[in-house]
């Protein structure tokens, strides 16, 4: 599996997720501003991966000798919904505040080591999520997933795809239906590409086919990632997640969310308070530069939606599986 | 508004709906086989428009002196789901059977006249559907529609878009959200283009956003077309219609189906018996020839789904508005 993001002597190296699967191109971010731009333009995306990128961006800024608050503010402005971004920035800021009496060189070493640690921890967290979630996946059925909560959305292995990988590794006979996930096509471009490499049978469907197949009886469960989970269990995730959740419930199919505890935001009582990013019209009106709509047409492009907790069968994190009522179970996970 | 399909001395002229909105190209079908290929390749699509095309295809075949059953069988094999195709072929076959003792030239004239009559009737039917449906559209709200049930899907004016047009013409202040409708993009390519020309404010959304906006409260009603309606009110329509219907019901938004009575198929007790067309993988993996998925990936591409009658608030046809229980109301409409 290709590495999503790595710290190197030359800078932060990422695979360019805007160009997959047609081209495997790596970009090297040499400044914190370049990391911020890579997050904004979705060269790197996925809540946990954004967190790792932000931590490495802070490390680049400190290395450059830029004022820490300037660096953190720039990175925090890139994307509003995934809370892992702010979690990673806060963790780096707290570490910096705890370090006194070091030379610049010693300080830089510690900051870089922390960013690398966040990356390594993330891989372990994904493995634990996979292990916790695998028993929930019905054998001899199809798993439906939306967007890409895979290795590319994390430092490796994935959250939702971690559950799928762990279920397959445990010997279950499963295949995957991947919603293509317009407009950015994370499902057809990224999830299908990842799972194809793993040899897990994968079928691409357009987003509007999910309901049809949920009704058909072949889908054993839905597993998706998350960008932010409120204290009551409401889940912000890629636009379309809410629709899949409603259709799953309507058809008696379990709907699971797989995410690290760094995605929990218990400061928000419900999903209504989660900021939803609005992205550019061009993402909807053009596909790889090809126009698919009339000129000068209005477009709405919310990048995320909120799935109320009542549609969520369970939330799978690295510490276990949380069920309703989520006010209690999520708090217990953070204890 | 551009003409969807016309009978001319040179043959059957259609606007090529595979190339809109980027190019306005007209194709002329000079044989019944060319009409069949235009239907199969979706140069012309939309249940009522397919019916008109099939009737004109029969007329071309009769004009060419080809055996009627050969012509009808070829046209009937093009697409399986929209019943209007079979309805139009049957109507032409019945007319032919009723004509005796005519010269070939007289026969051809009568057959061509009937095909043209089906086209003209369709425009009138759409106007009546619009008039019947307009009062159902809430004022000062957004109408959500899926696919294209517009002038391009009919001989003119449209069914679902006929309702929207009539509501706007009656002075209601409405705007439209158009699902882009992957994979063929009838919403962004055709519906948005049509409504833009009419000056009806239209916003394109990707299919997976419909649930988010239905939950938001801004959508006053959903109006879609149909390809076949079973005796119990189950509706086959473009893939994704089922999902929109479930999400509308979940959020208390009325879900209306607008279709001529030629779309009713009371020979089928329920939607389970409606054949669902499976189309090629390339429609999903490529957009205007640009690849958007890994090579050799599996794809599912059902072109239609079935919405159970319990999600349908009313069926609007040219003879009035049918409500549940549909077993009775649909039968009454055909009386």
XYZ file of C-alpha atoms in Angstrom:
670
model
C 0.000 0.000 0.000
C 1.223 3.466 -0.918
C 2.188 5.744 1.991
C -0.318 8.577 2.460
C 1.994 11.014 4.259
C 5.583 10.887 5.501
C 8.078 13.197 7.149
C 11.318 13.316 5.159
C 14.459 15.447 5.174
C 13.095 17.246 2.109
C 9.751 18.061 3.709
C 6.321 16.458 4.144
C 5.695 14.018 1.291
C 2.088 13.191 0.354
C 0.515 11.248 -2.467
C -1.634 13.703 -4.445
C -5.200 12.451 -3.864
C -6.659 14.827 -6.428
C -4.928 12.865 -9.198
C -5.525 9.260 -8.137
C -6.161 6.719 -9.569
C -5.056 8.003 -12.966
C -1.644 9.194 -11.749
C 0.434 8.329 -8.699
C 2.201 11.600 -8.043
C 3.892 12.604 -4.790
C 4.131 16.213 -3.681
C 6.637 17.553 -1.179
C 5.481 20.382 1.095
C 8.517 22.401 2.206
C 6.717 24.993 4.352
C 3.718 25.106 6.673
C 1.925 27.216 4.072
C 2.359 24.472 1.499
C 0.898 21.967 3.954
C -2.048 24.303 4.558
C -2.636 24.572 0.813
C -2.414 20.783 0.401
C -5.124 20.356 3.039
C -7.314 23.083 1.523
C -7.061 21.717 -2.020
C -7.560 18.125 -0.830
C -4.196 16.840 -2.022
C -4.549 15.172 1.381
C -7.995 14.585 2.901
C -9.730 12.374 5.444
C -10.043 13.516 9.056
C -7.186 11.480 10.604
C -4.829 12.205 7.677
C -5.598 15.910 7.950
C -4.645 15.705 11.618
C -1.292 14.135 10.793
C -0.703 16.713 8.053
C -1.500 19.581 10.400
C 0.935 18.241 13.030
C 3.667 17.977 10.403
C 2.757 21.467 9.187
C 3.283 22.803 12.711
C 6.654 21.029 12.815
C 7.687 22.641 9.512
C 6.656 26.072 10.834
C 8.628 25.624 14.063
C 11.604 24.404 12.047
C 11.361 27.551 9.912
C 11.313 29.644 13.107
C 7.861 31.116 12.417
C 5.718 32.306 15.315
C 3.755 29.280 16.578
C 0.381 31.057 16.742
C 0.737 32.232 13.148
C 1.442 28.680 12.038
C -1.442 27.221 14.024
C -3.903 29.875 12.833
C -2.973 29.298 9.181
C -3.418 25.549 9.465
C -6.660 25.880 11.459
C -8.214 28.002 8.706
C -7.888 25.355 6.002
C -10.986 23.232 6.596
C -13.659 23.684 9.274
C -15.430 20.347 9.747
C -12.931 17.626 10.667
C -12.125 18.133 14.343
C -8.942 16.031 14.080
C -7.296 19.086 12.493
C -7.866 21.162 15.633
C -7.074 18.212 17.895
C -3.647 17.777 16.259
C -2.872 21.495 16.317
C -3.828 21.667 20.003
C -1.661 18.684 20.834
C 1.338 20.305 19.138
C 0.634 23.633 20.853
C 0.429 21.957 24.271
C 3.705 20.125 23.674
C 5.413 23.381 22.652
C 4.120 25.096 25.813
C 5.565 22.292 27.952
C 9.059 22.596 26.482
C 11.315 25.129 28.195
C 15.024 25.809 28.238
C 15.780 23.907 25.027
C 17.957 25.124 22.170
C 16.111 25.794 18.894
C 17.611 22.622 17.490
C 16.479 20.522 20.466
C 13.016 22.093 20.306
C 12.691 21.346 16.595
C 13.736 17.731 17.178
C 11.059 17.279 19.850
C 8.343 18.886 17.721
C 9.220 16.787 14.671
C 9.288 13.645 16.806
C 5.790 14.439 18.108
C 4.413 14.901 14.597
C 5.936 11.579 13.578
C 4.493 9.999 16.717
C 0.983 11.207 15.797
C 1.419 9.513 12.428
C 2.641 6.242 13.935
C -0.053 6.259 16.603
C -2.669 6.731 13.912
C -1.670 3.504 12.167
C -1.967 1.632 15.485
C -5.317 3.280 16.186
C -6.650 2.160 12.800
C -5.502 -1.410 13.476
C -7.344 -1.323 16.827
C -10.495 0.083 15.191
C -10.314 -2.733 12.649
C -9.938 -5.341 15.346
C -12.859 -3.918 17.353
C -15.114 -3.608 14.322
C -14.409 -6.844 12.472
C -16.753 -8.985 14.623
C -19.665 -6.694 13.681
C -19.322 -7.382 9.949
C -21.737 -10.128 8.790
C -20.059 -13.005 6.974
C -21.015 -13.868 3.374
C -22.547 -10.449 2.774
C -21.651 -7.167 1.098
C -20.356 -4.188 3.087
C -21.445 -0.790 1.806
C -19.141 2.162 2.385
C -19.309 5.825 1.440
C -16.419 8.156 0.616
C -12.921 6.971 1.546
C -12.178 6.217 5.170
C -9.197 4.113 4.153
C -5.438 4.113 4.289
C -5.510 7.312 2.227
C -7.715 9.053 4.807
C -5.393 8.092 7.645
C -1.697 7.397 8.151
C -2.463 3.830 7.017
C -4.943 0.901 7.158
C -7.991 3.139 7.507
C -10.961 3.441 9.837
C -14.028 2.141 7.950
C -11.738 0.319 5.524
C -9.716 -0.845 8.544
C -12.853 -2.621 9.769
C -13.362 -4.120 6.308
C -9.693 -5.149 6.042
C -9.726 -6.721 9.507
C -12.945 -8.597 8.718
C -11.408 -9.942 5.487
C -8.151 -10.814 7.297
C -10.158 -12.688 9.929
C -11.379 -14.985 7.163
C -14.825 -13.566 6.513
C -16.091 -13.846 2.955
C -17.148 -10.305 2.176
C -17.192 -7.979 -0.763
C -17.556 -4.214 -0.818
C -19.892 -1.804 -2.570
C -18.243 1.613 -2.762
C -20.427 4.688 -3.346
C -18.562 6.765 -5.906
C -19.077 9.824 -3.656
C -19.649 12.827 -5.813
C -18.390 15.417 -6.345
C -14.791 14.526 -5.390
C -15.244 10.819 -6.240
C -13.383 9.504 -3.188
C -15.214 6.197 -3.534
C -14.482 5.410 -7.173
C -11.068 7.074 -7.233
C -9.653 6.153 -3.821
C -11.633 3.416 -2.031
C -11.934 1.216 -5.125
C -8.230 1.731 -5.884
C -7.157 0.843 -2.333
C -9.316 -2.249 -2.018
C -8.413 -3.464 -5.497
C -4.761 -3.530 -4.382
C -5.752 -5.554 -1.318
C -7.631 -8.081 -3.433
C -10.927 -7.380 -1.642
C -13.696 -7.684 -4.278
C -15.102 -4.212 -4.793
C -17.940 -2.877 -6.915
C -18.401 0.815 -7.645
C -21.938 2.194 -7.549
C -23.140 5.748 -8.019
C -24.380 7.380 -4.822
C -28.005 7.177 -5.912
C -27.820 3.351 -6.185
C -27.122 2.803 -2.469
C -30.810 2.781 -1.524
C -31.666 0.291 -4.264
C -29.020 -2.153 -3.031
C -29.833 -1.622 0.658
C -33.403 -2.605 -0.214
C -32.198 -5.661 -2.164
C -31.038 -7.548 0.940
C -27.467 -8.138 -0.186
C -25.903 -5.480 2.076
C -24.992 -6.904 5.502
C -23.887 -3.637 7.054
C -22.748 -0.104 6.265
C -19.422 1.161 7.613
C -18.313 4.774 7.190
C -15.787 7.117 8.780
C -16.445 10.434 10.521
C -15.128 13.980 10.524
C -16.619 15.012 13.866
C -18.848 13.287 16.409
C -20.853 15.411 18.868
C -21.526 14.481 22.505
C -24.958 13.043 21.654
C -23.552 10.771 18.928
C -24.549 12.908 15.922
C -21.968 12.298 13.202
C -20.621 14.756 10.636
C -19.192 12.898 7.673
C -18.907 13.237 3.900
C -22.034 14.567 2.185
C -24.402 11.684 1.502
C -23.688 9.812 4.710
C -27.008 10.960 6.187
C -28.905 9.572 3.194
C -27.173 6.200 3.444
C -27.916 6.059 7.182
C -31.632 6.743 6.700
C -31.849 4.166 3.899
C -29.982 1.598 6.008
C -32.355 2.065 8.941
C -35.392 1.917 6.646
C -34.177 -1.469 5.422
C -33.010 -2.904 8.753
C -29.306 -2.805 7.844
C -26.853 -1.875 10.667
C -25.049 1.429 10.143
C -21.612 1.659 11.780
C -19.293 4.639 12.164
C -15.567 3.894 12.561
C -13.405 6.730 13.912
C -10.632 7.416 16.422
C -11.511 9.185 19.682
C -9.707 12.243 18.285
C -12.833 12.648 16.098
C -15.067 13.015 19.180
C -15.959 16.607 20.013
C -17.812 16.388 23.312
C -17.755 20.180 23.592
C -20.656 20.209 21.116
C -23.974 18.963 22.530
C -25.299 17.934 19.103
C -24.466 17.852 15.408
C -26.381 21.096 14.815
C -23.317 22.957 16.126
C -20.855 21.325 13.714
C -19.680 23.792 11.035
C -20.318 22.426 7.534
C -17.786 23.393 4.884
C -19.140 24.761 1.591
C -16.803 24.096 -1.315
C -16.548 25.571 -4.805
C -19.146 25.102 -7.546
C -16.445 23.911 -9.941
C -16.164 20.613 -8.063
C -19.758 19.865 -9.123
C -19.822 21.425 -12.607
C -16.519 19.945 -13.805
C -14.975 16.457 -13.661
C -11.201 16.466 -14.207
C -11.690 19.793 -15.977
C -14.501 18.592 -18.257
C -17.684 20.701 -17.976
C -20.827 18.646 -17.245
C -23.349 21.434 -16.582
C -24.581 24.579 -18.327
C -22.524 27.713 -17.784
C -23.605 30.163 -15.078
C -25.811 27.648 -13.274
C -26.184 27.831 -9.493
C -24.634 25.013 -7.480
C -24.774 23.969 -3.834
C -21.746 22.098 -2.552
C -21.849 21.305 1.155
C -18.923 18.934 1.727
C -20.454 17.238 4.762
C -23.773 16.427 6.354
C -24.857 15.448 9.852
C -26.352 12.051 10.611
C -28.482 12.162 13.769
C -27.424 9.590 16.360
C -30.722 7.703 16.090
C -29.563 6.287 12.732
C -26.178 5.116 14.078
C -26.105 1.492 15.237
C -22.671 1.816 16.893
C -19.500 3.910 16.871
C -16.330 1.847 16.572
C -13.179 3.476 18.001
C -9.730 2.252 19.068
C -10.921 1.722 22.640
C -14.003 -0.356 21.833
C -17.511 -0.158 20.428
C -19.868 2.549 21.712
C -23.616 2.052 21.439
C -26.596 4.231 22.279
C -27.193 6.184 24.418
C -24.086 7.945 23.132
C -24.041 10.714 25.768
C -22.816 8.045 28.187
C -20.872 5.670 25.964
C -18.759 8.343 24.252
C -17.889 9.950 27.592
C -16.882 6.539 28.937
C -14.582 5.967 25.950
C -12.683 9.166 26.771
C -12.252 8.253 30.443
C -37.307 25.658 -26.131
C -35.561 23.272 -28.470
C -37.700 20.560 -30.103
C -36.938 17.097 -28.692
C -38.174 15.071 -31.669
C -39.826 15.883 -34.987
C -40.977 14.081 -38.100
C -39.473 15.662 -41.216
C -39.227 14.767 -44.884
C -35.599 13.756 -44.245
C -36.432 11.437 -41.349
C -36.898 11.641 -37.587
C -34.899 14.565 -36.211
C -33.831 14.477 -32.554
C -31.564 16.663 -30.453
C -28.671 14.470 -29.292
C -29.170 14.264 -25.514
C -25.828 12.551 -24.967
C -24.065 15.780 -25.967
C -26.103 18.430 -24.177
C -25.456 20.955 -22.743
C -22.007 21.320 -24.265
C -23.216 20.933 -27.848
C -26.611 21.324 -29.475
C -26.411 18.754 -32.238
C -29.380 17.300 -34.116
C -29.333 13.805 -35.544
C -31.602 12.557 -38.316
C -32.713 8.909 -38.157
C -33.509 7.719 -41.684
C -34.476 4.123 -40.830
C -36.264 2.292 -38.034
C -32.917 0.721 -37.093
C -31.405 4.165 -36.608
C -34.322 5.103 -34.357
C -33.789 1.896 -32.363
C -30.104 2.725 -31.950
C -30.923 6.309 -30.887
C -33.212 4.938 -28.157
C -30.651 2.340 -27.044
C -27.768 4.820 -26.867
C -29.934 7.451 -25.155
C -29.653 10.051 -27.910
C -33.328 10.283 -26.958
C -34.502 9.207 -23.504
C -37.377 9.773 -21.091
C -40.380 7.445 -21.114
C -42.845 9.616 -23.118
C -40.150 10.701 -25.608
C -39.153 7.078 -26.131
C -42.807 6.324 -26.906
C -42.933 9.068 -29.547
C -39.624 7.894 -31.023
C -40.843 4.298 -31.214
C -44.039 5.372 -32.998
C -41.993 7.347 -35.525
C -39.648 4.374 -35.866
C -42.620 2.177 -36.763
C -43.694 4.777 -39.329
C -40.201 4.783 -40.897
C -40.255 0.983 -41.060
C -43.676 0.911 -42.725
C -42.540 3.611 -45.143
C -39.503 1.455 -46.004
C -41.865 -1.471 -46.628
C -40.336 -3.648 -43.902
C -42.433 -6.347 -42.230
C -44.302 -4.713 -39.339
C -43.499 -7.412 -36.771
C -39.786 -7.150 -37.557
C -39.930 -3.404 -37.033
C -41.892 -3.680 -33.793
C -39.631 -6.413 -32.391
C -36.484 -4.401 -33.117
C -37.864 -1.296 -31.434
C -39.228 -3.280 -28.473
C -35.777 -4.729 -27.753
C -34.096 -1.372 -27.192
C -34.931 -0.655 -23.561
C -36.966 -2.805 -21.167
C -38.211 -0.561 -18.362
C -40.257 2.337 -19.778
C -43.660 0.894 -20.671
C -44.460 3.858 -22.943
C -42.227 2.214 -25.541
C -44.470 -0.876 -25.678
C -47.602 1.233 -25.390
C -46.644 3.253 -28.485
C -45.639 0.172 -30.483
C -48.951 -1.520 -29.591
C -50.900 1.532 -30.616
C -49.192 1.608 -33.997
C -49.680 -2.137 -34.451
C -53.385 -1.863 -33.648
C -53.810 0.991 -36.126
C -52.060 -0.999 -38.849
C -54.318 -3.975 -38.167
C -57.395 -1.770 -38.551
C -56.338 -0.452 -41.956
C -57.449 -2.564 -44.893
C -57.747 -2.011 -48.609
C -55.414 0.991 -48.749
C -52.617 1.564 -51.234
C -49.105 1.490 -49.758
C -48.937 5.252 -50.115
C -52.268 5.762 -48.303
C -51.195 3.343 -45.584
C -47.903 5.155 -45.065
C -49.703 8.489 -44.821
C -52.040 7.152 -42.123
C -49.188 5.582 -40.132
C -47.083 8.739 -40.282
C -50.088 10.813 -39.257
C -50.613 8.576 -36.221
C -46.990 8.912 -35.127
C -47.254 12.675 -35.435
C -50.531 12.563 -33.498
C -48.841 10.690 -30.622
C -46.248 13.456 -30.500
C -48.844 16.243 -30.522
C -51.014 14.487 -27.965
C -48.005 14.147 -25.684
C -47.493 17.895 -25.558
C -51.162 18.344 -24.613
C -50.909 15.592 -22.009
C -47.892 17.312 -20.416
C -49.805 20.608 -20.284
C -52.686 18.832 -18.536
C -50.311 17.140 -16.078
C -48.821 20.547 -15.334
C -52.233 22.088 -14.752
C -53.292 19.231 -12.457
C -50.063 19.251 -10.483
C -49.414 22.978 -10.082
C -51.807 23.425 -7.127
C -49.844 20.784 -5.173
C -46.590 22.767 -5.311
C -46.056 24.832 -2.128
C -45.444 28.539 -2.747
C -42.205 30.200 -1.630
C -40.387 26.889 -1.350
C -37.904 24.826 -3.333
C -39.007 21.921 -5.538
C -36.598 18.985 -5.669
C -36.510 16.893 -8.827
C -34.464 13.900 -9.923
C -33.316 13.021 -13.434
C -34.996 14.860 -16.319
C -38.743 14.552 -16.706
C -38.811 17.686 -18.807
C -39.423 18.825 -22.353
C -36.478 16.662 -23.398
C -38.085 13.552 -21.869
C -41.359 14.186 -23.692
C -42.515 15.797 -26.905
C -42.450 19.098 -25.002
C -43.190 20.869 -21.667
C -42.421 17.799 -19.566
C -44.166 15.827 -16.842
C -42.396 16.645 -13.545
C -40.965 19.805 -15.110
C -44.439 20.438 -16.588
C -45.754 20.623 -13.020
C -42.896 22.968 -12.081
C -43.435 25.109 -15.195
C -47.186 25.342 -14.581
C -46.613 26.259 -10.916
C -44.194 29.012 -11.962
C -46.582 30.218 -14.702
C -49.394 30.371 -12.140
C -47.355 32.965 -10.249
C -45.857 30.831 -7.500
C -42.435 31.861 -6.264
C -40.475 28.665 -6.491
C -36.980 27.572 -7.283
C -35.691 24.144 -8.211
C -33.000 21.854 -6.858
C -31.948 19.403 -9.559
C -30.164 16.190 -8.558
C -27.329 15.782 -11.051
C -28.433 12.155 -11.562
C -25.383 10.016 -12.068
C -24.254 8.316 -14.142
C -25.874 9.895 -17.211
C -26.177 13.340 -15.539
C -29.687 14.055 -16.802
C -30.163 16.551 -13.964
C -27.085 18.697 -14.443
C -26.938 18.320 -18.220
C -30.624 18.412 -19.187
C -32.900 19.623 -16.370
C -30.639 22.521 -15.393
C -30.236 23.488 -19.055
C -33.994 23.410 -19.720
C -34.989 25.372 -16.640
C -32.206 27.912 -17.130
C -33.739 28.732 -20.523
C -37.136 29.210 -18.863
C -35.691 31.564 -16.261
C -36.743 29.306 -13.380
C -34.012 29.595 -10.708
C -32.260 26.245 -10.576
C -29.481 24.878 -8.384
C -27.584 21.701 -9.214
C -26.798 19.342 -6.345
C -25.075 15.965 -6.433
C -27.432 13.059 -5.758
C -26.003 12.460 -2.298
C -26.976 15.998 -1.187
C -30.736 15.462 -1.606
C -31.161 14.000 1.877
C -29.252 16.875 3.482
C -31.524 19.453 1.838
C -34.725 17.479 2.481
C -33.753 17.535 6.154
C -33.017 21.282 6.022
C -36.671 22.278 5.631
C -36.246 24.287 2.434
C -37.763 21.657 0.115
C -41.541 22.062 -0.218
C -42.110 18.975 -2.335
C -40.415 16.471 -4.610
C -41.712 15.936 -8.159
C -40.323 13.226 -10.423
C -41.419 11.394 -13.567
C -41.931 7.661 -14.046
C -40.997 4.918 -16.480
C -43.628 2.416 -15.389
C -46.290 2.390 -12.670
C -47.681 -0.947 -11.465
C -51.305 -1.568 -10.462
C -50.529 -1.075 -6.756
C -48.841 2.308 -7.352
C -45.221 1.101 -7.181
C -43.172 3.366 -9.440
C -40.154 2.466 -11.572
C -38.122 5.561 -12.340
C -34.494 6.613 -12.779
C -32.076 5.028 -10.313
C -32.036 7.092 -7.110
C -35.738 7.894 -7.105
C -36.353 5.338 -4.352
C -33.724 6.980 -2.139
C -35.239 10.430 -2.632
C -38.704 9.064 -1.828
C -37.558 7.454 1.434
C -35.710 10.624 2.463
C -38.737 12.765 1.604
C -41.051 10.614 3.724
C -38.540 10.572 6.599
C -38.590 14.369 6.579
C -42.323 14.888 6.008
C -41.920 16.274 2.484
C -44.595 15.275 -0.100
C -43.303 13.082 -2.920
C -45.201 13.401 -6.211
C -44.921 11.347 -9.390
C -46.002 13.046 -12.635
C -46.659 10.765 -15.607
C -49.165 10.182 -18.409
C -51.578 7.240 -18.137
C -49.533 5.563 -20.883
C -46.957 4.956 -18.118
C -49.471 2.892 -16.098
C -49.008 -0.848 -16.447
C -51.953 -2.353 -14.588
C -51.035 -5.798 -15.921
C -48.329 -5.892 -13.237
C -49.614 -6.306 -9.663
C -46.542 -4.669 -8.124
C -43.209 -3.094 -8.941
C -41.398 -6.363 -8.242
C -42.431 -7.507 -11.725
C -40.984 -4.473 -13.534
C -37.836 -5.382 -15.515
C -34.883 -3.203 -14.503
C -32.397 -2.364 -17.251
C -28.703 -2.901 -16.462
C -26.454 -0.591 -18.489
C -22.744 -0.642 -19.268
C -19.985 -0.112 -16.707
C -18.423 2.582 -18.883
C -21.261 4.973 -18.018
C -20.057 4.861 -14.388
C -16.277 4.640 -14.906
C -16.028 7.399 -17.521
C -17.451 10.909 -17.793
C -17.407 12.267 -21.369
C -14.633 9.749 -22.052
C -12.517 10.712 -19.042
C -11.719 7.755 -16.740
C -12.647 8.353 -13.087
C -12.072 4.868 -11.648
C -9.294 2.283 -11.570
C -9.084 -0.045 -14.557
C -10.730 -3.471 -14.320
C -12.931 -2.532 -11.372
C -16.399 -4.082 -11.042
C -19.369 -1.773 -11.520
C -23.117 -2.129 -10.980
C -25.292 0.053 -13.179
C -29.019 -0.530 -12.761
C -30.672 2.287 -14.706
C -33.877 2.294 -12.654
C -35.210 1.443 -9.229
C -38.664 0.789 -7.836
C -40.258 3.085 -5.276
C -42.925 1.252 -3.268
C -46.302 2.990 -3.354
C -46.221 3.731 0.388
C -43.641 6.475 -0.270
C -45.701 8.118 -3.051
C -47.940 10.977 -1.874
C -49.825 11.212 -5.185
C -49.558 10.349 -8.875
C -50.319 13.277 -11.162
C -51.554 12.355 -14.649
C -53.386 14.148 -17.458
C -56.757 13.054 -16.108
C -56.250 14.199 -12.527
C -54.437 13.395 -9.312
C -54.507 9.828 -7.994
C -53.912 9.167 -4.306
C -53.649 6.011 -2.243
C -54.979 3.372 -2.292
C -53.613 3.234 -5.838
C -55.231 -0.097 -6.770
C -58.483 1.847 -6.993
C -57.385 5.300 -8.042
C -55.214 4.165 -10.958
C -57.969 1.894 -12.272
C -60.419 4.801 -12.050
C -58.079 7.021 -14.058
C -58.098 4.515 -16.924
C -61.893 4.221 -16.984
